[in-house]
PDB file of C-alpha atoms in Angstrom:
ATOM      1  CA  MET J   1      17.558 -24.501  21.732  1.00 38.00           C
ATOM      2  CA  ALA J   2      19.101 -20.576  20.799  1.00 43.00           C
ATOM      3  CA  THR J   3      17.542 -18.517  22.491  1.00 44.00           C
ATOM      4  CA  GLN J   4      15.597 -15.538  19.587  1.00 51.00           C
ATOM      5  CA  THR J   5      14.659 -11.758  19.978  1.00 50.00           C
ATOM      6  CA  ALA J   6      11.981  -9.933  18.356  1.00 50.00           C
ATOM      7  CA  ARG J   7      11.728  -6.217  17.665  1.00 53.00           C
ATOM      8  CA  VAL J   8       8.153  -4.814  18.918  1.00 51.00           C
ATOM      9  CA  GLU J   9       7.687  -1.210  19.039  1.00 53.00           C
ATOM     10  CA  GLY J  10      11.624  -0.536  20.487  1.00 54.00           C
ATOM     11  CA  THR J  11      11.801  -3.395  22.292  1.00 56.00           C
ATOM     12  CA  THR J  12      12.782  -7.254  22.086  1.00 58.00           C
ATOM     13  CA  VAL J  13      10.695  -9.955  23.272  1.00 61.00           C
ATOM     14  CA  PRO J  14      12.165 -12.755  24.922  1.00 70.00           C
ATOM     15  CA  ASP J  15      12.064 -16.224  22.840  1.00 78.00           C
ATOM     16  CA  GLY J  16      10.278 -14.310  19.515  1.00 85.00           C
ATOM     17  CA  PRO J  17      11.375 -15.385  15.955  1.00 88.00           C
ATOM     18  CA  ALA J  18      14.410 -13.474  14.306  1.00 88.00           C
ATOM     19  CA  PRO J  19      13.062 -10.730  11.982  1.00 85.00           C
ATOM     20  CA  GLU J  20      13.729 -12.518   9.295  1.00 86.00           C
ATOM     21  CA  ALA J  21      12.729 -15.864   9.968  1.00 87.00           C
ATOM     22  CA  PHE J  22       9.438 -13.857  10.531  1.00 85.00           C
ATOM     23  CA  LYS J  23       9.849 -12.191   7.090  1.00 82.00           C
ATOM     24  CA  GLU J  24      10.781 -15.445   5.289  1.00 85.00           C
ATOM     25  CA  ALA J  25       7.280 -16.928   6.985  1.00 85.00           C
ATOM     26  CA  MET J  26       4.833 -13.593   6.103  1.00 81.00           C
ATOM     27  CA  GLY J  27       6.120 -13.995   2.268  1.00 82.00           C
ATOM     28  CA  LEU J  28       4.416 -16.991   2.039  1.00 79.00           C
ATOM     29  CA  PHE J  29       0.759 -15.376   2.838  1.00 83.00           C
ATOM     30  CA  PRO J  30       0.112 -14.396  -0.574  1.00 83.00           C
ATOM     31  CA  THR J  31      -1.356 -10.317  -0.960  1.00 87.00           C
ATOM     32  CA  GLY J  32      -3.122  -8.185  -3.470  1.00 92.00           C
ATOM     33  CA  ILE J  33      -0.919  -5.359  -4.703  1.00 94.00           C
ATOM     34  CA  ALA J  34      -1.749  -1.703  -4.779  1.00 96.00           C
ATOM     35  CA  VAL J  35      -0.147   1.680  -5.284  1.00 96.00           C
ATOM     36  CA  ILE J  36      -0.974   4.934  -2.621  1.00 97.00           C
ATOM     37  CA  THR J  37      -0.776   8.610  -3.949  1.00 96.00           C
ATOM     38  CA  VAL J  38      -1.260  11.559  -2.248  1.00 96.00           C
ATOM     39  CA  GLY J  39      -1.670  14.390  -3.509  1.00 93.00           C
ATOM     40  CA  GLN J  40      -1.353  15.736  -6.859  1.00 92.00           C
ATOM     41  CA  GLY J  41       1.695  17.474  -9.388  1.00 89.00           C
ATOM     42  CA  ALA J  42       5.002  18.587  -7.593  1.00 89.00           C
ATOM     43  CA  ASP J  43       3.083  17.071  -4.392  1.00 91.00           C
ATOM     44  CA  THR J  44       2.817  14.014  -5.340  1.00 92.00           C
ATOM     45  CA  GLU J  45       3.728  11.102  -3.374  1.00 94.00           C
ATOM     46  CA  ALA J  46       3.277   7.235  -5.105  1.00 94.00           C
ATOM     47  CA  MET J  47       4.249   3.758  -2.907  1.00 95.00           C
ATOM     48  CA  THR J  48       3.897   0.404  -3.388  1.00 94.00           C
ATOM     49  CA  ALA J  49       1.983  -1.592  -0.874  1.00 94.00           C
ATOM     50  CA  SER J  50       1.016  -4.547  -0.027  1.00 91.00           C
ATOM     51  CA  SER J  51      -0.779  -4.658   3.731  1.00 90.00           C
ATOM     52  CA  VAL J  52      -3.863  -2.871   2.787  1.00 95.00           C
ATOM     53  CA  THR J  53      -6.991  -5.116   4.569  1.00 95.00           C
ATOM     54  CA  SER J  54     -10.746  -4.003   4.626  1.00 96.00           C
ATOM     55  CA  ILE J  55     -11.622  -3.107   7.454  1.00 96.00           C
ATOM     56  CA  SER J  56     -15.373  -2.643   8.487  1.00 96.00           C
ATOM     57  CA  LEU J  57     -18.491  -1.850   6.744  1.00 96.00           C
ATOM     58  CA  ASP J  58     -20.054   0.466   9.005  1.00 97.00           C
ATOM     59  CA  PRO J  59     -18.278   3.269   9.083  1.00 97.00           C
ATOM     60  CA  ILE J  60     -16.631   1.891   4.993  1.00 97.00           C
ATOM     61  CA  LEU J  61     -12.506   1.606   7.054  1.00 98.00           C
ATOM     62  CA  VAL J  62      -9.517   0.649   5.240  1.00 98.00           C
ATOM     63  CA  LEU J  63      -6.143   0.013   7.030  1.00 98.00           C
ATOM     64  CA  VAL J  64      -2.150   0.980   5.166  1.00 98.00           C
ATOM     65  CA  SER J  65       1.410   0.072   7.009  1.00 96.00           C
ATOM     66  CA  VAL J  66       3.434   2.458   5.391  1.00 96.00           C
ATOM     67  CA  ASN J  67       7.482   2.459   6.574  1.00 93.00           C
ATOM     68  CA  ALA J  68       6.983   4.808   9.107  1.00 94.00           C
ATOM     69  CA  GLY J  69      11.092   6.617   7.955  1.00 90.00           C
ATOM     70  CA  GLY J  70       9.088   7.261   4.346  1.00 89.00           C
ATOM     71  CA  ARG J  71       8.144  10.380   2.890  1.00 92.00           C
ATOM     72  CA  LEU J  72       4.150   9.177   2.351  1.00 95.00           C
ATOM     73  CA  VAL J  73       4.465   9.531   6.405  1.00 96.00           C
ATOM     74  CA  ALA J  74       4.226  13.446   6.230  1.00 95.00           C
ATOM     75  CA  ALA J  75       2.151  13.255   3.048  1.00 96.00           C
ATOM     76  CA  ILE J  76      -0.458  11.595   4.569  1.00 97.00           C
ATOM     77  CA  ASP J  77      -0.499  13.504   7.768  1.00 97.00           C
ATOM     78  CA  GLY J  78      -0.140  16.717   5.515  1.00 96.00           C
ATOM     79  CA  ALA J  79      -2.868  15.832   2.763  1.00 96.00           C
ATOM     80  CA  GLY J  80      -5.423  14.016   5.686  1.00 97.00           C
ATOM     81  CA  GLY J  81      -5.814  11.465   3.382  1.00 97.00           C
ATOM     82  CA  PHE J  82      -5.161   9.142   0.442  1.00 97.00           C
ATOM     83  CA  GLY J  83      -5.377   6.667  -2.349  1.00 97.00           C
ATOM     84  CA  VAL J  84      -5.322   3.848  -3.016  1.00 97.00           C
ATOM     85  CA  ASN J  85      -5.552   1.691  -5.988  1.00 96.00           C
ATOM     86  CA  ILE J  86      -5.439  -1.939  -5.997  1.00 96.00           C
ATOM     87  CA  LEU J  87      -3.339  -3.273  -9.326  1.00 95.00           C
ATOM     88  CA  SER J  88      -3.725  -6.026 -12.267  1.00 94.00           C
ATOM     89  CA  GLN J  89      -2.040  -8.364 -12.468  1.00 92.00           C
ATOM     90  CA  ASP J  90      -1.011  -6.902 -15.888  1.00 91.00           C
ATOM     91  CA  GLN J  91       0.511  -3.495 -13.595  1.00 93.00           C
ATOM     92  CA  HIS J  92       3.539  -5.517 -11.753  1.00 91.00           C
ATOM     93  CA  GLU J  93       5.817  -2.452 -14.246  1.00 92.00           C
ATOM     94  CA  LEU J  94       3.812   0.208 -11.646  1.00 93.00           C
ATOM     95  CA  SER J  95       4.089  -1.380  -8.676  1.00 93.00           C
ATOM     96  CA  ARG J  96       8.258  -1.631  -8.860  1.00 93.00           C
ATOM     97  CA  ARG J  97       8.677   1.358 -10.139  1.00 92.00           C
ATOM     98  CA  PHE J  98       6.682   2.612  -6.728  1.00 93.00           C
ATOM     99  CA  ALA J  99       8.475   0.213  -4.406  1.00 92.00           C
ATOM    100  CA  THR J 100      12.082   1.272  -3.575  1.00 86.00           C
ATOM    101  CA  ARG J 101      13.387   3.747  -1.327  1.00 82.00           C
ATOM    102  CA  ASP J 102      14.396   6.157  -4.002  1.00 84.00           C
ATOM    103  CA  ARG J 103      11.347   5.655  -5.955  1.00 90.00           C
ATOM    104  CA  PRO J 104       9.910   9.428  -7.618  1.00 86.00           C
ATOM    105  CA  SER J 105       8.029  11.759  -5.771  1.00 89.00           C
ATOM    106  CA  GLY J 106       6.255  15.093  -7.412  1.00 90.00           C
ATOM    107  CA  LEU J 107       5.693  15.460 -10.931  1.00 90.00           C
ATOM    108  CA  ALA J 108       8.548  12.103 -11.903  1.00 90.00           C
ATOM    109  CA  ALA J 109       5.980  10.475  -9.774  1.00 89.00           C
ATOM    110  CA  GLN J 110       3.305  12.089 -11.873  1.00 89.00           C
ATOM    111  CA  ARG J 111       4.480  11.195 -15.156  1.00 87.00           C
ATOM    112  CA  LEU J 112       5.148   7.147 -13.977  1.00 86.00           C
ATOM    113  CA  LEU J 113       1.540   6.748 -12.563  1.00 87.00           C
ATOM    114  CA  GLY J 114       0.516   8.169 -16.663  1.00 81.00           C
ATOM    115  CA  SER J 115      -2.991   9.110 -17.279  1.00 83.00           C
ATOM    116  CA  ALA J 116      -3.973   9.067 -12.916  1.00 82.00           C
ATOM    117  CA  VAL J 117      -7.019  11.427 -12.535  1.00 90.00           C
ATOM    118  CA  VAL J 118      -7.491  13.546  -9.949  1.00 92.00           C
ATOM    119  CA  GLY J 119      -9.863  12.183  -7.328  1.00 91.00           C
ATOM    120  CA  GLN J 120     -12.333  14.063  -5.073  1.00 90.00           C
ATOM    121  CA  GLY J 121      -9.850  14.040  -2.725  1.00 90.00           C
ATOM    122  CA  GLY J 122      -7.417  15.980  -4.975  1.00 92.00           C
ATOM    123  CA  HIS J 123      -4.657  12.548  -4.620  1.00 94.00           C
ATOM    124  CA  LEU J 124      -4.014  10.871  -7.777  1.00 92.00           C
ATOM    125  CA  LEU J 125      -5.627   7.700  -9.146  1.00 95.00           C
ATOM    126  CA  VAL J 126      -4.500   5.222 -11.781  1.00 91.00           C
ATOM    127  CA  PRO J 127      -7.400   4.633 -14.250  1.00 82.00           C
ATOM    128  CA  GLU J 128      -6.573   1.321 -15.492  1.00 90.00           C
ATOM    129  CA  ALA J 129      -6.123  -0.221 -11.300  1.00 95.00           C
ATOM    130  CA  LEU J 130      -8.545  -2.414 -10.651  1.00 95.00           C
ATOM    131  CA  VAL J 131     -10.217  -0.488  -7.797  1.00 96.00           C
ATOM    132  CA  SER J 132      -9.549   3.054  -7.048  1.00 96.00           C
ATOM    133  CA  LEU J 133     -10.649   4.436  -2.721  1.00 97.00           C
ATOM    134  CA  GLU J 134     -10.485   7.557  -1.619  1.00 97.00           C
ATOM    135  CA  CYS J 135     -10.091   8.040   1.906  1.00 98.00           C
ATOM    136  CA  THR J 136      -9.782  10.936   4.394  1.00 98.00           C
ATOM    137  CA  THR J 137      -7.728   9.144   7.265  1.00 98.00           C
ATOM    138  CA  GLU J 138      -9.876   9.221   9.784  1.00 98.00           C
ATOM    139  CA  HIS J 139      -7.771   7.061  12.425  1.00 98.00           C
ATOM    140  CA  ARG J 140      -3.631   6.957  12.752  1.00 98.00           C
ATOM    141  CA  TYR J 141      -1.544   4.442  14.990  1.00 97.00           C
ATOM    142  CA  PRO J 142       1.550   3.444  15.762  1.00 97.00           C
ATOM    143  CA  GLY J 143       2.500   0.768  14.732  1.00 94.00           C
ATOM    144  CA  GLY J 144       6.174  -0.858  15.180  1.00 92.00           C
ATOM    145  CA  ASP J 145       9.144   0.912  12.370  1.00 93.00           C
ATOM    146  CA  HIS J 146       5.291   1.415  10.358  1.00 95.00           C
ATOM    147  CA  VAL J 147       2.007   3.897  11.208  1.00 97.00           C
ATOM    148  CA  LEU J 148      -1.015   2.117  10.246  1.00 97.00           C
ATOM    149  CA  TYR J 149      -3.584   4.463   8.761  1.00 98.00           C
ATOM    150  CA  LEU J 150      -7.414   3.664   9.165  1.00 98.00           C
ATOM    151  CA  GLY J 151      -8.797   4.994   6.170  1.00 98.00           C
ATOM    152  CA  LEU J 152     -12.813   6.506   6.105  1.00 98.00           C
ATOM    153  CA  VAL J 153     -13.571   5.543   2.169  1.00 98.00           C
ATOM    154  CA  ARG J 154     -15.129   8.895   0.836  1.00 97.00           C
ATOM    155  CA  ALA J 155     -15.156   7.249  -2.539  1.00 96.00           C
ATOM    156  CA  LEU J 156     -14.973   4.224  -5.129  1.00 95.00           C
ATOM    157  CA  ARG J 157     -14.068   3.040  -8.728  1.00 94.00           C
ATOM    158  CA  VAL J 158     -13.930  -0.630  -9.847  1.00 95.00           C
ATOM    159  CA  ALA J 159     -12.632  -1.575 -13.452  1.00 92.00           C
ATOM    160  CA  ASP J 160     -15.524  -2.869 -15.820  1.00 89.00           C
ATOM    161  CA  PRO J 161     -13.630  -5.433 -16.951  1.00 89.00           C
ATOM    162  CA  VAL J 162     -12.440  -6.522 -13.927  1.00 85.00           C
ATOM    163  CA  ARG J 163      -8.756  -8.826 -14.722  1.00 90.00           C
ATOM    164  CA  PRO J 164      -6.895 -10.571 -12.791  1.00 91.00           C
ATOM    165  CA  PRO J 165      -5.123  -8.668  -9.429  1.00 93.00           C
ATOM    166  CA  LEU J 166      -1.317  -8.651  -9.213  1.00 93.00           C
ATOM    167  CA  VAL J 167      -0.178 -11.599  -5.385  1.00 91.00           C
ATOM    168  CA  TYR J 168       2.674 -11.178  -4.029  1.00 90.00           C
ATOM    169  CA  HIS J 169       3.797 -14.483  -3.281  1.00 87.00           C
ATOM    170  CA  ARG J 170       8.114 -15.247  -1.277  1.00 87.00           C
ATOM    171  CA  GLY J 171       9.124 -13.131  -2.404  1.00 85.00           C
ATOM    172  CA  ALA J 172       7.325 -12.643  -6.345  1.00 85.00           C
ATOM    173  CA  TYR J 173       4.490 -10.981  -8.427  1.00 86.00           C
ATOM    174  CA  THR J 174       2.328 -13.932  -9.332  1.00 84.00           C
ATOM    175  CA  GLY J 175      -1.502 -13.791 -10.275  1.00 74.00           C
ATOM    176  CA  LEU J 176      -4.018 -15.254 -10.241  1.00 75.00           C
ATOM    177  CA  ARG J 177      -7.118 -16.450 -12.474  1.00 64.00           C
ATOM    178  CA  ALA J 178     -10.146 -14.303 -13.092  1.00 53.00           C
TER     179      ALA J 178
END
């Protein structure tokens, strides 16, 4: 059997899986899709994320994973918080717009977010999202080629009516029945 290595925080792990094999395997795990937002107006940054997890009820914490080399890290660090907008099945186009490395920022991002409103924390929120969370950064951790943020949830809004969520599975958008 051939020896493989995996990268972990700048090091390699002998006999670990190849990154491509890991990515393919994790693609079998369906995840919800959210757009993380920071700021407003010319300072708007937004990014599609599938790495969003509830962590704690006391205090209420959510974890988001952000590419360490991306613009969103500096934006979150500068703002001290972020918005999490969990998308519905009919919002796959919004997800696509913010899923690329050359995604829009500033006023162009704000325009693409459509009728976004400014939340209490100063971040744009997508009013059509299934759930919008307003978070302040509680902790920040390095995580290999990503930065992990634990956000203290300060406010939340749930859509009425609730629609099926947008789900990503095996490299494609899909949905669930409500």
